[in-house]
């Protein structure tokens, strides 16, 4: 019976109505145990006869089994898996245990979304997930990935999750309804179900106060109290039957059972298959048979439907299991393990729960579980299996190795705190040098990504020193990595010379080996600001890899880092575009995020602001999907800077979001960039030169100091701080001289012009800046110099000469969408005596970031299905955005879109 839930039912009806209309979505129903979540879900199912219904639930004892709940949900759609793109098909089959091989978890997640979207082409899909707080981690991650990407699909995802439990369902970004307690007539209706004589209002209110209006508690009380007590004719007992909580009512019934019935009920509470044959076979080993089953069924604690067995309520499971002694629980687990020979994963976990001391047989079974889970992309389950195997391994190297494997899997499964704890535990038992080097590298990776750059660097330095005596190739790789981190300012108390660990390779060594050596020496030079040497060494590395680009997950990103360190914009844009293309093809979500956000830094500098905004907007849900919410700070800060550059008030919202992310989550290495982007954006938003300078002078990373150089120099001069401008110019000049970077040389000449005042020297420096800009891709800086020179000439009353530069500045600012600067250039042009003619901006600028991404991929010849795979969305979502693109650009076909002369 469902009473008092009109608002919640309306929210679910709205979700289903939107899905039927082609706008998919998700909703989380939250409440304490017994608040009626399952009843509400059943009501939703009854109200959706026109939908394809998929169901699953989380099971406490099943939570270590990777993708177990997802397998149940997608089982009715298994015949559709063959229609998925091959990479998704292979990954999803591996995840669900239907095929051997390595499975990429994010491709499996995307396959889940594609499968739901494909099924919804026939009729709307309602996927219901009960007890979501007990979902295995891999299933939860897959379903949340899909829920966050439901846009144009006829799919509704409905979750129910318990509050205040040992486990939580982390989905705060999804729409949520909270089930509170019932009061008044709604509470009375629940109580009246077992009270033919009626319920006195005063008694009703007393019971509501005692239970908080919990529907299950009220229902159990209505059956435990007499009709006279409910009608108010006799007083309520001084101690209500539920004083110890709702579970107490179930436990009281359990304790009235005979011994065999109690043992069978414990087996049912311990089981996670839901199959009657399994429960009966296991219970038979504990001398409990059909008579015990009949006895339990008569109490209502358990029900049988064909070959399926289900407990009356999840609280029955927890009450019975927790009330049993440890010896009784181990016996139930052992009985279940004995009858689950055909299900090795479940058998292994029951075996693990049945022992209380080291056991080689159980350890071997858990090792196999972990290996299977890792191959399927179920890294959380692999971590749990290896961690339990380590507990049962005693002490020594074997225990340390399993803890290392558990830590590695936890890191891959987006559990950084657990990974760090497991790695720390492993360190006490790992002595073998090669394994110790890998463990230290893992610890360093966790540290610099989530906590401290210096601590992460120290771990990598230590790892390189340990590896030096046992694995030259690994030592070289770690030495290069350490040098790269040092170039970003990382420091360690250890005495460390990466060049000593990685002597120069032979002249005939592989190009990747020589390129890595060149990068190492370039990073070392950059760390000591020897920019000439750094640029030379980086050019050597680029030359070795340009002709034959490498598919190397360590070397390739570090080539991008090198390009960033010396402001090689052309190469940085190309390297990250290549990385993005390769990552999209492979479905490597984390590398897609990396390529998008790092490439956006170059796009911001060069004025590809629309592309940068699209990259940051795409990266936001991808970073959230990795399970590391702190990573969302970087694209959020990038959006803040882009909005500030364009004079968009959305900058303030993005700045607030970035601050909230930094406060709530560890960020690690990218925090250096995030903080400086925030400072730049705040400087741009500040109204007065002094307040702007307060933010801009705090920018600490050399790369962003150079990208924001003209803002910093002009603000310092306007704020009356030429001393600061001169100091910054010295730093810029040293960099420009060492690297030959034309963008830096242009900024130097622009700054010198500002300090020269209104004389002829200023004009000469501005013209030198423009000459350098001609060799640079940084269009925003070029526009600023045109504007500054035009203003200088107009103040000198050379209005005709000024117009050429003001027109150039206005055109560039219009193209960039830099509204405040365009208006300033237009005002200057009017002051020079010429009417400012604003250029018509292409209608392509009206496209949203996702529409722009879809259009770009379609123009490359990709099908909707292939474009969807690259963007980690469904084909229907791509079709939706493509139709919007056609409408906005006034085209009717892919051929017309491809032929349009626009820059996406």
PDB file of C-alpha atoms in Angstrom, residues 315-472:
ATOM      1  CA  UNK A 315      16.361  -5.606   7.013  1.00  0.00           C
ATOM      2  CA  UNK A 316      15.572  -9.301   7.526  1.00  0.00           C
ATOM      3  CA  UNK A 317      18.919 -10.103   5.924  1.00  0.00           C
ATOM      4  CA  UNK A 318      20.921  -7.700   8.077  1.00  0.00           C
ATOM      5  CA  UNK A 319      19.037  -8.538  11.298  1.00  0.00           C
ATOM      6  CA  UNK A 320      19.472 -12.308  10.933  1.00  0.00           C
ATOM      7  CA  UNK A 321      23.086 -12.187   9.770  1.00  0.00           C
ATOM      8  CA  UNK A 322      24.201  -9.794  12.498  1.00  0.00           C
ATOM      9  CA  UNK A 323      22.384 -11.743  15.213  1.00  0.00           C
ATOM     10  CA  UNK A 324      24.262 -14.949  14.347  1.00  0.00           C
ATOM     11  CA  UNK A 325      27.527 -15.819  16.072  1.00  0.00           C
ATOM     12  CA  UNK A 326      30.758 -15.735  14.077  1.00  0.00           C
ATOM     13  CA  UNK A 327      30.887 -19.537  14.177  1.00  0.00           C
ATOM     14  CA  UNK A 328      27.363 -19.768  12.770  1.00  0.00           C
ATOM     15  CA  UNK A 329      28.156 -17.281  10.000  1.00  0.00           C
ATOM     16  CA  UNK A 330      31.298 -19.156   8.989  1.00  0.00           C
ATOM     17  CA  UNK A 331      29.338 -22.403   8.840  1.00  0.00           C
ATOM     18  CA  UNK A 332      26.731 -20.822   6.548  1.00  0.00           C
ATOM     19  CA  UNK A 333      29.439 -19.455   4.256  1.00  0.00           C
ATOM     20  CA  UNK A 334      31.205 -22.822   4.124  1.00  0.00           C
ATOM     21  CA  UNK A 335      27.945 -24.596   3.246  1.00  0.00           C
ATOM     22  CA  UNK A 336      27.294 -22.142   0.425  1.00  0.00           C
ATOM     23  CA  UNK A 337      30.874 -22.477  -0.864  1.00  0.00           C
ATOM     24  CA  UNK A 338      30.439 -26.257  -0.962  1.00  0.00           C
ATOM     25  CA  UNK A 339      27.405 -26.032  -3.284  1.00  0.00           C
ATOM     26  CA  UNK A 340      28.691 -23.230  -5.561  1.00  0.00           C
ATOM     27  CA  UNK A 341      31.341 -25.181  -7.447  1.00  0.00           C
ATOM     28  CA  UNK A 342      30.076 -23.838 -10.772  1.00  0.00           C
ATOM     29  CA  UNK A 343      30.351 -20.201  -9.644  1.00  0.00           C
ATOM     30  CA  UNK A 344      34.033 -19.718  -8.748  1.00  0.00           C
ATOM     31  CA  UNK A 345      33.798 -16.026  -7.809  1.00  0.00           C
ATOM     32  CA  UNK A 346      30.955 -16.471  -5.325  1.00  0.00           C
ATOM     33  CA  UNK A 347      32.528 -19.672  -4.029  1.00  0.00           C
ATOM     34  CA  UNK A 348      35.834 -17.895  -3.380  1.00  0.00           C
ATOM     35  CA  UNK A 349      34.202 -15.119  -1.369  1.00  0.00           C
ATOM     36  CA  UNK A 350      32.195 -17.571   0.711  1.00  0.00           C
ATOM     37  CA  UNK A 351      35.369 -19.539   1.352  1.00  0.00           C
ATOM     38  CA  UNK A 352      37.106 -16.323   2.402  1.00  0.00           C
ATOM     39  CA  UNK A 353      34.291 -15.569   4.858  1.00  0.00           C
ATOM     40  CA  UNK A 354      34.399 -19.107   6.224  1.00  0.00           C
ATOM     41  CA  UNK A 355      38.025 -19.010   7.402  1.00  0.00           C
ATOM     42  CA  UNK A 356      39.667 -17.034  10.185  1.00  0.00           C
ATOM     43  CA  UNK A 357      43.339 -17.797   9.560  1.00  0.00           C
ATOM     44  CA  UNK A 358      45.791 -18.069   6.608  1.00  0.00           C
ATOM     45  CA  UNK A 359      44.655 -20.608   4.046  1.00  0.00           C
ATOM     46  CA  UNK A 360      46.498 -21.310   0.787  1.00  0.00           C
ATOM     47  CA  UNK A 361      43.435 -22.794  -0.951  1.00  0.00           C
ATOM     48  CA  UNK A 362      41.331 -19.720  -0.255  1.00  0.00           C
ATOM     49  CA  UNK A 363      44.153 -17.357  -1.234  1.00  0.00           C
ATOM     50  CA  UNK A 364      44.523 -19.116  -4.597  1.00  0.00           C
ATOM     51  CA  UNK A 365      40.769 -18.835  -5.187  1.00  0.00           C
ATOM     52  CA  UNK A 366      40.804 -15.106  -4.362  1.00  0.00           C
ATOM     53  CA  UNK A 367      43.817 -14.518  -6.627  1.00  0.00           C
ATOM     54  CA  UNK A 368      41.829 -16.040  -9.484  1.00  0.00           C
ATOM     55  CA  UNK A 369      38.814 -13.847  -8.639  1.00  0.00           C
ATOM     56  CA  UNK A 370      41.006 -10.735  -8.690  1.00  0.00           C
ATOM     57  CA  UNK A 371      42.632 -11.635 -11.997  1.00  0.00           C
ATOM     58  CA  UNK A 372      39.245 -12.239 -13.634  1.00  0.00           C
ATOM     59  CA  UNK A 373      37.817  -9.011 -12.231  1.00  0.00           C
ATOM     60  CA  UNK A 374      40.817  -6.940 -13.347  1.00  0.00           C
ATOM     61  CA  UNK A 375      40.609  -8.390 -16.865  1.00  0.00           C
ATOM     62  CA  UNK A 376      36.951  -7.343 -17.026  1.00  0.00           C
ATOM     63  CA  UNK A 377      37.632  -3.794 -15.824  1.00  0.00           C
ATOM     64  CA  UNK A 378      36.199  -4.512 -12.367  1.00  0.00           C
ATOM     65  CA  UNK A 379      39.121  -2.899 -10.583  1.00  0.00           C
ATOM     66  CA  UNK A 380      37.229  -2.270  -7.338  1.00  0.00           C
ATOM     67  CA  UNK A 381      36.369  -5.972  -7.060  1.00  0.00           C
ATOM     68  CA  UNK A 382      39.959  -6.934  -7.913  1.00  0.00           C
ATOM     69  CA  UNK A 383      41.226  -4.654  -5.150  1.00  0.00           C
ATOM     70  CA  UNK A 384      38.859  -6.224  -2.636  1.00  0.00           C
ATOM     71  CA  UNK A 385      39.869  -9.769  -3.633  1.00  0.00           C
ATOM     72  CA  UNK A 386      43.608  -9.101  -3.508  1.00  0.00           C
ATOM     73  CA  UNK A 387      43.272  -7.265  -0.204  1.00  0.00           C
ATOM     74  CA  UNK A 388      41.420 -10.215   1.381  1.00  0.00           C
ATOM     75  CA  UNK A 389      43.927 -12.630  -0.154  1.00  0.00           C
ATOM     76  CA  UNK A 390      46.702 -10.585   1.458  1.00  0.00           C
ATOM     77  CA  UNK A 391      44.993 -10.888   4.850  1.00  0.00           C
ATOM     78  CA  UNK A 392      44.962 -14.655   4.459  1.00  0.00           C
ATOM     79  CA  UNK A 393      48.587 -14.831   3.239  1.00  0.00           C
ATOM     80  CA  UNK A 394      50.213 -14.340   6.603  1.00  0.00           C
ATOM     81  CA  UNK A 395      53.197 -12.011   6.302  1.00  0.00           C
ATOM     82  CA  UNK A 396      56.146 -11.560   3.979  1.00  0.00           C
ATOM     83  CA  UNK A 397      56.702 -10.873   0.295  1.00  0.00           C
ATOM     84  CA  UNK A 398      53.576 -12.720  -0.903  1.00  0.00           C
ATOM     85  CA  UNK A 399      51.376 -10.555   1.301  1.00  0.00           C
ATOM     86  CA  UNK A 400      53.146  -7.404   0.123  1.00  0.00           C
ATOM     87  CA  UNK A 401      52.752  -8.339  -3.536  1.00  0.00           C
ATOM     88  CA  UNK A 402      49.009  -8.883  -3.109  1.00  0.00           C
ATOM     89  CA  UNK A 403      48.621  -5.597  -1.247  1.00  0.00           C
ATOM     90  CA  UNK A 404      50.485  -3.849  -4.084  1.00  0.00           C
ATOM     91  CA  UNK A 405      48.138  -5.418  -6.629  1.00  0.00           C
ATOM     92  CA  UNK A 406      45.167  -4.391  -4.487  1.00  0.00           C
ATOM     93  CA  UNK A 407      46.472  -0.822  -4.295  1.00  0.00           C
ATOM     94  CA  UNK A 408      47.026  -0.674  -8.066  1.00  0.00           C
ATOM     95  CA  UNK A 409      43.497  -1.897  -8.709  1.00  0.00           C
ATOM     96  CA  UNK A 410      42.011   0.523  -6.184  1.00  0.00           C
ATOM     97  CA  UNK A 411      43.779   3.384  -7.972  1.00  0.00           C
ATOM     98  CA  UNK A 412      42.470   2.227 -11.356  1.00  0.00           C
ATOM     99  CA  UNK A 413      39.027   1.894  -9.777  1.00  0.00           C
ATOM    100  CA  UNK A 414      39.022   5.551  -8.691  1.00  0.00           C
ATOM    101  CA  UNK A 415      39.524   4.840  -4.983  1.00  0.00           C
ATOM    102  CA  UNK A 416      42.581   7.006  -4.216  1.00  0.00           C
ATOM    103  CA  UNK A 417      42.284   6.958  -0.412  1.00  0.00           C
ATOM    104  CA  UNK A 418      41.930   3.182  -0.334  1.00  0.00           C
ATOM    105  CA  UNK A 419      44.784   2.829  -2.822  1.00  0.00           C
ATOM    106  CA  UNK A 420      47.056   4.965  -0.643  1.00  0.00           C
ATOM    107  CA  UNK A 421      46.205   2.955   2.482  1.00  0.00           C
ATOM    108  CA  UNK A 422      46.816  -0.373   0.740  1.00  0.00           C
ATOM    109  CA  UNK A 423      50.103   0.847  -0.733  1.00  0.00           C
ATOM    110  CA  UNK A 424      51.281   1.990   2.700  1.00  0.00           C
ATOM    111  CA  UNK A 425      50.409  -1.422   4.105  1.00  0.00           C
ATOM    112  CA  UNK A 426      52.268  -3.120   1.256  1.00  0.00           C
ATOM    113  CA  UNK A 427      55.446  -1.136   1.931  1.00  0.00           C
ATOM    114  CA  UNK A 428      56.005  -2.997   5.194  1.00  0.00           C
ATOM    115  CA  UNK A 429      56.300  -6.347   3.387  1.00  0.00           C
ATOM    116  CA  UNK A 430      57.795  -5.506  -0.029  1.00  0.00           C
ATOM    117  CA  UNK A 431      61.553  -5.908  -0.204  1.00  0.00           C
ATOM    118  CA  UNK A 432      62.192  -7.299  -3.720  1.00  0.00           C
ATOM    119  CA  UNK A 433      63.726  -4.314  -5.600  1.00  0.00           C
ATOM    120  CA  UNK A 434      61.677  -4.367  -8.818  1.00  0.00           C
ATOM    121  CA  UNK A 435      58.367  -4.713  -6.990  1.00  0.00           C
ATOM    122  CA  UNK A 436      59.449  -2.055  -4.518  1.00  0.00           C
ATOM    123  CA  UNK A 437      60.237   0.338  -7.372  1.00  0.00           C
ATOM    124  CA  UNK A 438      56.786  -0.239  -8.857  1.00  0.00           C
ATOM    125  CA  UNK A 439      55.148   0.239  -5.452  1.00  0.00           C
ATOM    126  CA  UNK A 440      57.005   3.510  -4.895  1.00  0.00           C
ATOM    127  CA  UNK A 441      55.975   4.672  -8.372  1.00  0.00           C
ATOM    128  CA  UNK A 442      52.347   3.910  -7.557  1.00  0.00           C
ATOM    129  CA  UNK A 443      52.617   5.800  -4.276  1.00  0.00           C
ATOM    130  CA  UNK A 444      54.152   8.720  -6.125  1.00  0.00           C
ATOM    131  CA  UNK A 445      51.395   8.689  -8.744  1.00  0.00           C
ATOM    132  CA  UNK A 446      48.715   8.772  -6.047  1.00  0.00           C
ATOM    133  CA  UNK A 447      50.474  11.572  -4.202  1.00  0.00           C
ATOM    134  CA  UNK A 448      51.072  13.941  -7.094  1.00  0.00           C
ATOM    135  CA  UNK A 449      47.602  13.406  -8.508  1.00  0.00           C
ATOM    136  CA  UNK A 450      45.650  13.817  -5.288  1.00  0.00           C
ATOM    137  CA  UNK A 451      47.799  15.306  -2.552  1.00  0.00           C
ATOM    138  CA  UNK A 452      51.348  16.641  -2.644  1.00  0.00           C
ATOM    139  CA  UNK A 453      53.529  17.241  -5.697  1.00  0.00           C
ATOM    140  CA  UNK A 454      56.700  17.191  -3.574  1.00  0.00           C
ATOM    141  CA  UNK A 455      55.805  13.947  -1.806  1.00  0.00           C
ATOM    142  CA  UNK A 456      54.879  12.341  -5.108  1.00  0.00           C
ATOM    143  CA  UNK A 457      58.174  13.454  -6.621  1.00  0.00           C
ATOM    144  CA  UNK A 458      60.095  12.072  -3.631  1.00  0.00           C
ATOM    145  CA  UNK A 459      58.486   8.650  -4.138  1.00  0.00           C
ATOM    146  CA  UNK A 460      59.408   8.659  -7.839  1.00  0.00           C
ATOM    147  CA  UNK A 461      62.990   9.673  -7.048  1.00  0.00           C
ATOM    148  CA  UNK A 462      63.229   6.827  -4.560  1.00  0.00           C
ATOM    149  CA  UNK A 463      61.690   4.438  -7.102  1.00  0.00           C
ATOM    150  CA  UNK A 464      64.243   5.436  -9.735  1.00  0.00           C
ATOM    151  CA  UNK A 465      67.097   4.839  -7.293  1.00  0.00           C
ATOM    152  CA  UNK A 466      65.745   1.391  -6.364  1.00  0.00           C
ATOM    153  CA  UNK A 467      65.154   0.433 -10.015  1.00  0.00           C
ATOM    154  CA  UNK A 468      68.621   1.516 -11.130  1.00  0.00           C
ATOM    155  CA  UNK A 469      70.245  -1.716 -10.036  1.00  0.00           C
ATOM    156  CA  UNK A 470      67.658  -4.137 -11.409  1.00  0.00           C
ATOM    157  CA  UNK A 471      65.916  -2.703 -14.485  1.00  0.00           C
ATOM    158  CA  UNK A 472      67.718  -0.128 -16.619  1.00  0.00           C
TER     159      UNK A 472
END
